[in-house]
């Protein structure tokens, strides 16, 4: 602001005034901004506009009083179609078609429990209908969700349709053409890239005290700041800092299962939030009683802490019977749309 004739005192006032709505410490190098200046000879800055991305802007107005507001550009969503035949990998096939790598990542997550994408076979093939976001109907502004997909692996077709089975939680799921859920009930780990540094052990010896103390969690080591994911759908019932746990989040998944994530650097969710499997709920840290960066993952079954790596975890539930009939009606045009898409071959 100095080169726009706004002194340190005024900057300090602006920063503190708008901090609850917009923390200016989170400005990032490389982002675009616009300054609106006064029309007199001083040409002093009066409005600061920060472009967070193509869609989101923050406006800081200090002409008279100081206030800020966040603005979103109007976005339209158009459905795009893509299909292909695998020659080497899914990502390479989509890249050859000039389709965003985000689509490949989303597709691999949808079929994570159904298809091993590291063992795709040549001539496996796919069809997808996905959302593309646009500003002013012409400027690409990112990829939305995959609406429907068909992946033929080893000659077997696997359909996937996006559906919201519970309007209260609003959580999207992917089901096949028989109303079966494509995911498993729980992820194997709350981190994508990590290693187990300490397992669940009822006779773990704590060197600091020279005595045996049960370790009722599984520790996953990872660098500080690594995103921690909820391993299943559920509702946050605790999100706070307490003693040796440090920053932690606890999630109730149903009447049987609850999970807890300890030693976070920072929490992202609050009590009452609904989260879906894979949502980021915090970041790896070293808060509480810990000698290195990791997340201690604790798992409850019927109120008792157990070892999740030795549990026979349940399959994700299919759609409730009462809405299966409507679901099967709803997906019929989507299925017909997929079936009608021709497979695109490489030129």
Coordinates of C-alpha atoms in Angstrom, one line a residue:
X1 CA 0.0 0.0 0.0
X2 CA 3.0 2.3 0.5
X3 CA 3.4 3.1 -3.2
X4 CA -0.3 3.8 -3.4
X5 CA 0.1 6.5 -0.7
X6 CA -1.5 4.6 2.2
X7 CA 0.7 4.7 5.3
X8 CA 1.5 2.0 7.8
X9 CA -1.0 3.4 10.3
X10 CA -3.9 3.1 7.9
X11 CA -2.8 -0.3 6.8
X12 CA -2.7 -1.5 10.4
X13 CA -6.2 -0.1 10.9
X14 CA -7.6 -1.8 7.8
X15 CA -6.0 -5.2 8.7
X16 CA -7.4 -5.3 12.2
X17 CA -10.8 -4.0 11.2
X18 CA -11.5 -6.6 8.6
X19 CA -9.6 -9.5 10.1
X20 CA -12.7 -11.5 11.2
X21 CA -14.0 -11.5 7.6
X22 CA -10.8 -11.5 5.6
X23 CA -7.4 -12.3 7.0
X24 CA -4.9 -10.3 4.9
X25 CA -2.1 -12.5 6.2
X26 CA -3.4 -15.2 3.8
X27 CA -2.6 -13.2 0.6
X28 CA -0.5 -15.2 -1.7
X29 CA 2.3 -14.2 -4.0
X30 CA 1.4 -14.5 -7.7
X31 CA -2.3 -13.6 -7.2
X32 CA -3.7 -10.7 -9.2
X33 CA -5.1 -7.6 -7.5
X34 CA -6.7 -4.3 -8.5
X35 CA -6.4 -0.9 -6.9
X36 CA -9.1 1.8 -7.3
X37 CA -7.6 5.3 -6.6
X38 CA -9.0 8.7 -5.8
X39 CA -9.6 11.0 -8.8
X40 CA -7.8 13.9 -7.2
X41 CA -4.1 14.7 -7.5
X42 CA -3.1 12.4 -4.6
X43 CA -4.2 9.3 -6.5
X44 CA -4.5 7.6 -3.1
X45 CA -5.7 4.0 -3.0
X46 CA -9.3 3.7 -1.8
X47 CA -10.3 0.1 -2.7
X48 CA -8.2 -3.1 -2.9
X49 CA -9.6 -6.0 -4.9
X50 CA -7.9 -9.4 -4.4
X51 CA -8.5 -12.2 -7.0
X52 CA -8.4 -15.5 -5.1
X53 CA -9.1 -17.5 -8.3
X54 CA -11.1 -17.1 -11.5
X55 CA -14.4 -17.1 -9.6
X56 CA -13.8 -15.6 -6.1
X57 CA -12.8 -12.0 -5.3
X58 CA -12.4 -10.2 -2.0
X59 CA -13.1 -6.4 -2.0
X60 CA -11.6 -4.2 0.7
X61 CA -13.2 -0.7 0.7
X62 CA -11.6 2.0 2.9
X63 CA -12.9 5.2 1.1
X64 CA -14.8 6.3 4.2
X65 CA -15.6 3.6 6.6
X66 CA -13.7 0.3 6.3
X67 CA -15.5 -2.8 5.2
X68 CA -14.9 -5.9 3.1
X69 CA -17.1 -8.2 1.1
X70 CA -16.5 -11.4 -0.9
X71 CA -17.8 -11.7 -4.5
X72 CA -18.3 -14.7 -6.7
X73 CA -18.6 -14.3 -10.5
X74 CA -21.6 -16.0 -12.0
X75 CA -20.7 -19.5 -13.0
X76 CA -22.5 -21.7 -15.5
X77 CA -22.1 -25.5 -15.6
X78 CA -22.1 -27.4 -18.8
X79 CA -22.0 -31.2 -19.2
X80 CA -19.1 -32.5 -21.2
X81 CA -18.7 -36.1 -22.5
X82 CA -15.5 -38.1 -23.0
X83 CA -14.7 -41.6 -23.9
X84 CA -11.6 -43.6 -24.7
X85 CA -9.8 -46.9 -25.1
X86 CA -6.8 -47.5 -22.8
X87 CA -3.5 -48.0 -24.5
X88 CA -1.1 -47.3 -21.6
X89 CA -2.9 -45.6 -18.7
X90 CA -6.1 -43.7 -17.9
X91 CA -4.3 -40.4 -17.3
X92 CA -2.3 -40.7 -20.5
X93 CA -5.5 -41.5 -22.5
X94 CA -7.3 -38.5 -21.1
X95 CA -4.3 -36.3 -21.6
X96 CA -4.2 -37.3 -25.3
X97 CA -7.8 -36.1 -25.4
X98 CA -7.0 -32.8 -23.7
X99 CA -9.2 -33.6 -20.7
X100 CA -8.2 -32.2 -17.3
X101 CA -6.1 -34.6 -15.1
X102 CA -8.7 -33.8 -12.4
X103 CA -11.1 -36.0 -14.3
X104 CA -8.7 -38.9 -14.2
X105 CA -8.2 -38.5 -10.5
X106 CA -11.9 -38.3 -9.8
X107 CA -12.6 -41.3 -11.9
X108 CA -9.9 -43.3 -10.1
X109 CA -11.4 -42.3 -6.7
X110 CA -15.0 -43.3 -7.8
X111 CA -13.7 -46.8 -8.8
X112 CA -11.1 -47.1 -6.1
X113 CA -12.7 -50.2 -4.5
X114 CA -13.8 -51.7 -7.8
X115 CA -11.0 -51.4 -10.3
X116 CA -7.2 -51.5 -9.7
X117 CA -6.0 -48.6 -11.9
X118 CA -2.4 -49.8 -11.7
X119 CA -3.5 -53.0 -13.5
X120 CA -5.6 -51.7 -16.3
X121 CA -5.5 -53.8 -19.4
X122 CA -5.0 -52.6 -22.9
X123 CA -8.3 -52.1 -24.6
X124 CA -10.1 -51.4 -21.3
X125 CA -12.4 -48.5 -22.1
X126 CA -14.5 -45.8 -20.5
X127 CA -17.3 -43.3 -21.0
X128 CA -17.9 -40.3 -18.7
X129 CA -20.2 -37.3 -18.4
X130 CA -18.7 -34.6 -16.2
X131 CA -19.3 -31.0 -15.3
X132 CA -17.2 -28.1 -16.7
X133 CA -17.5 -24.7 -15.1
X134 CA -17.5 -21.5 -17.2
X135 CA -17.5 -17.8 -16.5
X136 CA -19.5 -15.7 -18.9
X137 CA -20.3 -19.0 -20.8
X138 CA -16.9 -19.0 -22.4
X139 CA -14.0 -18.8 -19.9
X140 CA -13.2 -22.3 -18.4
X141 CA -13.2 -22.1 -14.6
X142 CA -12.5 -25.6 -13.4
X143 CA -13.9 -29.1 -13.4
X144 CA -17.0 -30.0 -11.4
X145 CA -18.2 -33.5 -10.5
X146 CA -18.5 -36.6 -12.6
X147 CA -22.2 -37.1 -13.2
X148 CA -22.1 -40.6 -14.6
X149 CA -19.5 -43.1 -15.9
X150 CA -19.1 -46.5 -17.5
X151 CA -15.7 -48.3 -17.2
X152 CA -15.3 -51.7 -18.9
X153 CA -12.4 -53.6 -17.3
X154 CA -11.5 -57.0 -18.5
X155 CA -14.7 -57.1 -20.5
X156 CA -16.9 -56.4 -17.4
X157 CA -18.9 -53.1 -17.4
X158 CA -19.0 -51.1 -14.2
X159 CA -21.5 -48.2 -14.1
X160 CA -21.3 -45.3 -11.7
X161 CA -24.0 -42.6 -11.1
X162 CA -23.8 -39.7 -8.7
X163 CA -26.7 -39.6 -6.3
X164 CA -27.7 -38.0 -3.0
X165 CA -29.5 -40.6 -0.9
X166 CA -30.0 -38.4 2.2
X167 CA -31.2 -34.8 1.7
X168 CA -30.3 -33.9 5.3
X169 CA -26.6 -34.6 5.0
X170 CA -26.5 -33.7 1.3
X171 CA -23.6 -36.1 0.8
X172 CA -23.1 -37.3 -2.8
X173 CA -22.4 -41.0 -3.3
X174 CA -21.8 -43.1 -6.4
X175 CA -23.9 -46.2 -7.0
X176 CA -23.9 -48.7 -9.8
X177 CA -26.8 -49.8 -12.1
X178 CA -28.0 -52.2 -9.3
X179 CA -28.1 -49.5 -6.6
X180 CA -25.0 -50.9 -4.9
X181 CA -22.6 -48.4 -3.3
X182 CA -19.2 -48.3 -5.2
X183 CA -17.1 -47.4 -2.1
X184 CA -16.2 -49.3 1.0
X185 CA -17.5 -48.1 4.4
X186 CA -14.0 -47.1 5.6
X187 CA -10.7 -46.0 4.0
X188 CA -7.7 -48.1 5.1
X189 CA -5.9 -44.9 6.4
X190 CA -6.6 -41.3 7.1
X191 CA -3.7 -40.1 4.9
X192 CA -3.0 -40.7 1.3
X193 CA 0.8 -41.0 1.5
X194 CA 2.1 -42.2 4.9
X195 CA 3.6 -45.1 6.7
X196 CA 2.6 -46.8 10.0
X197 CA 5.0 -45.7 12.7
X198 CA 3.3 -47.4 15.6
X199 CA 0.5 -50.0 15.6
X200 CA -2.4 -50.7 18.0
X201 CA -0.7 -52.5 20.9
X202 CA -2.1 -53.3 24.3
X203 CA 1.4 -53.9 25.7
X204 CA 3.3 -51.0 24.1
X205 CA 6.2 -49.9 26.4
X206 CA 6.6 -46.2 26.9
X207 CA 10.4 -45.5 27.2
X208 CA 9.8 -42.2 29.0
X209 CA 8.2 -43.8 32.0
X210 CA 9.7 -47.3 31.9
X211 CA 6.3 -48.9 32.2
X212 CA 3.8 -50.7 30.0
X213 CA 1.0 -48.5 28.7
X214 CA -1.6 -49.6 26.1
X215 CA -1.4 -47.8 22.7
X216 CA -5.0 -47.8 21.5
X217 CA -4.4 -46.1 18.2
X218 CA -2.6 -46.6 15.0
X219 CA 0.1 -43.9 14.2
X220 CA 0.5 -42.8 10.6
X221 CA 3.7 -40.7 10.2
X222 CA 3.7 -37.9 7.6
X223 CA 5.2 -34.5 7.1
X224 CA 3.6 -31.6 9.1
X225 CA 0.8 -30.0 7.1
X226 CA -0.2 -33.3 5.3
X227 CA -4.0 -33.4 4.9
X228 CA -5.9 -35.7 7.2
X229 CA -9.1 -37.3 5.7
X230 CA -12.2 -38.7 7.3
X231 CA -12.1 -42.4 6.7
X232 CA -15.9 -42.6 6.3
X233 CA -19.1 -40.6 6.1
X234 CA -20.3 -39.2 9.4
X235 CA -20.9 -36.2 11.7
X236 CA -18.3 -34.4 13.8
X237 CA -19.0 -34.8 17.5
X238 CA -15.8 -33.3 18.9
X239 CA -13.3 -30.8 17.5
X240 CA -11.0 -29.3 20.1
X241 CA -7.6 -29.2 21.9
X242 CA -7.2 -31.4 25.0
X243 CA -4.1 -32.5 26.9
X244 CA -2.0 -35.2 25.3
X245 CA -4.4 -35.5 22.4
X246 CA -3.5 -32.0 21.2
X247 CA -5.8 -30.8 18.4
X248 CA -8.2 -33.6 17.5
X249 CA -11.4 -34.4 15.8
X250 CA -13.9 -37.2 16.6
X251 CA -16.5 -38.4 14.1
X252 CA -19.5 -40.6 14.7
X253 CA -20.3 -42.7 11.6
X254 CA -23.3 -44.6 12.8
X255 CA -24.5 -46.4 16.0
X256 CA -21.6 -48.8 15.8
X257 CA -18.5 -47.0 14.6
X258 CA -16.6 -43.8 15.7
X259 CA -13.2 -42.6 14.7
X260 CA -10.8 -40.1 16.2
X261 CA -7.8 -38.2 14.7
X262 CA -5.1 -36.8 17.2
X263 CA -2.2 -34.4 17.2
X264 CA -3.4 -32.2 14.4
X265 CA -1.6 -29.0 13.5
X266 CA -4.9 -27.4 12.8
X267 CA -8.6 -28.6 12.6
X268 CA -10.8 -27.8 9.6
X269 CA -14.2 -28.9 10.8
X270 CA -16.4 -28.0 13.8
X271 CA -18.9 -29.9 15.9
X272 CA -22.1 -30.7 13.9
X273 CA -20.5 -30.7 10.5
X274 CA -21.3 -33.6 8.2
X275 CA -18.3 -35.0 6.4
X276 CA -18.0 -37.6 3.7
X277 CA -15.3 -40.2 3.2
X278 CA -12.1 -38.5 2.0
X279 CA -13.0 -35.0 3.2
X280 CA -10.1 -33.1 4.7
X281 CA -10.8 -32.5 8.4
X282 CA -7.4 -31.2 9.5
X283 CA -3.6 -31.3 8.9
X284 CA -0.8 -33.4 10.5
X285 CA 1.0 -31.7 13.3
X286 CA 2.8 -32.4 16.6
X287 CA 0.3 -31.0 19.2
X288 CA -0.2 -32.7 22.5
X289 CA 2.0 -35.7 23.6
X290 CA 4.0 -36.6 20.6
X291 CA 7.7 -36.9 19.6
X292 CA 7.2 -36.5 15.9
X293 CA 4.7 -35.5 13.2
X294 CA 1.9 -38.0 12.8
X295 CA -1.8 -38.6 13.2
X296 CA -2.9 -41.1 15.8
X297 CA -6.0 -42.8 14.4
X298 CA -8.3 -44.3 16.9
X299 CA -11.2 -46.6 16.1
X300 CA -14.3 -47.4 18.2
X301 CA -16.7 -50.3 17.7
X302 CA -19.7 -50.4 20.0
X303 CA -18.0 -48.0 22.4
X304 CA -14.7 -50.0 22.7
X305 CA -11.4 -49.1 21.0
X306 CA -10.3 -51.8 18.6
X307 CA -7.5 -52.3 16.0
X308 CA -9.0 -51.2 12.6
X309 CA -6.3 -53.1 10.7
X310 CA -7.6 -56.4 12.2
X311 CA -11.3 -55.6 12.0
X312 CA -13.5 -57.1 9.3
X313 CA -15.0 -53.8 8.3
X314 CA -18.5 -53.6 6.7
X315 CA -19.3 -52.9 3.1
X316 CA -20.9 -49.6 2.4
X317 CA -24.6 -49.9 2.6
X318 CA -26.6 -49.9 -0.7
X319 CA -29.4 -47.5 -1.3
X320 CA -32.3 -48.0 1.2
X321 CA -35.1 -50.1 -0.3
X322 CA -37.6 -47.3 -0.1
X323 CA -35.6 -45.1 -2.6
X324 CA -34.1 -47.9 -4.8
X325 CA -37.1 -47.9 -7.1
X326 CA -36.9 -44.2 -7.7
X327 CA -33.1 -44.3 -8.1
X328 CA -33.4 -47.0 -10.8
X329 CA -36.0 -44.8 -12.6
X330 CA -33.8 -41.7 -12.3
X331 CA -30.7 -43.3 -13.8
X332 CA -32.3 -44.8 -16.8
X333 CA -31.8 -41.7 -19.0
X334 CA -28.3 -41.3 -17.7
X335 CA -27.5 -45.0 -18.5
X336 CA -29.0 -44.5 -22.0
X337 CA -26.9 -41.4 -22.5
X338 CA -23.7 -43.3 -21.6
X339 CA -24.5 -46.2 -23.8
X340 CA -25.1 -43.9 -26.7
X341 CA -21.6 -42.3 -26.4
X342 CA -19.3 -43.7 -29.1
X343 CA -15.8 -44.7 -28.0
X344 CA -13.2 -42.2 -29.2
X345 CA -10.1 -43.7 -30.7
X346 CA -6.7 -42.0 -31.0
X347 CA -6.2 -40.3 -34.3

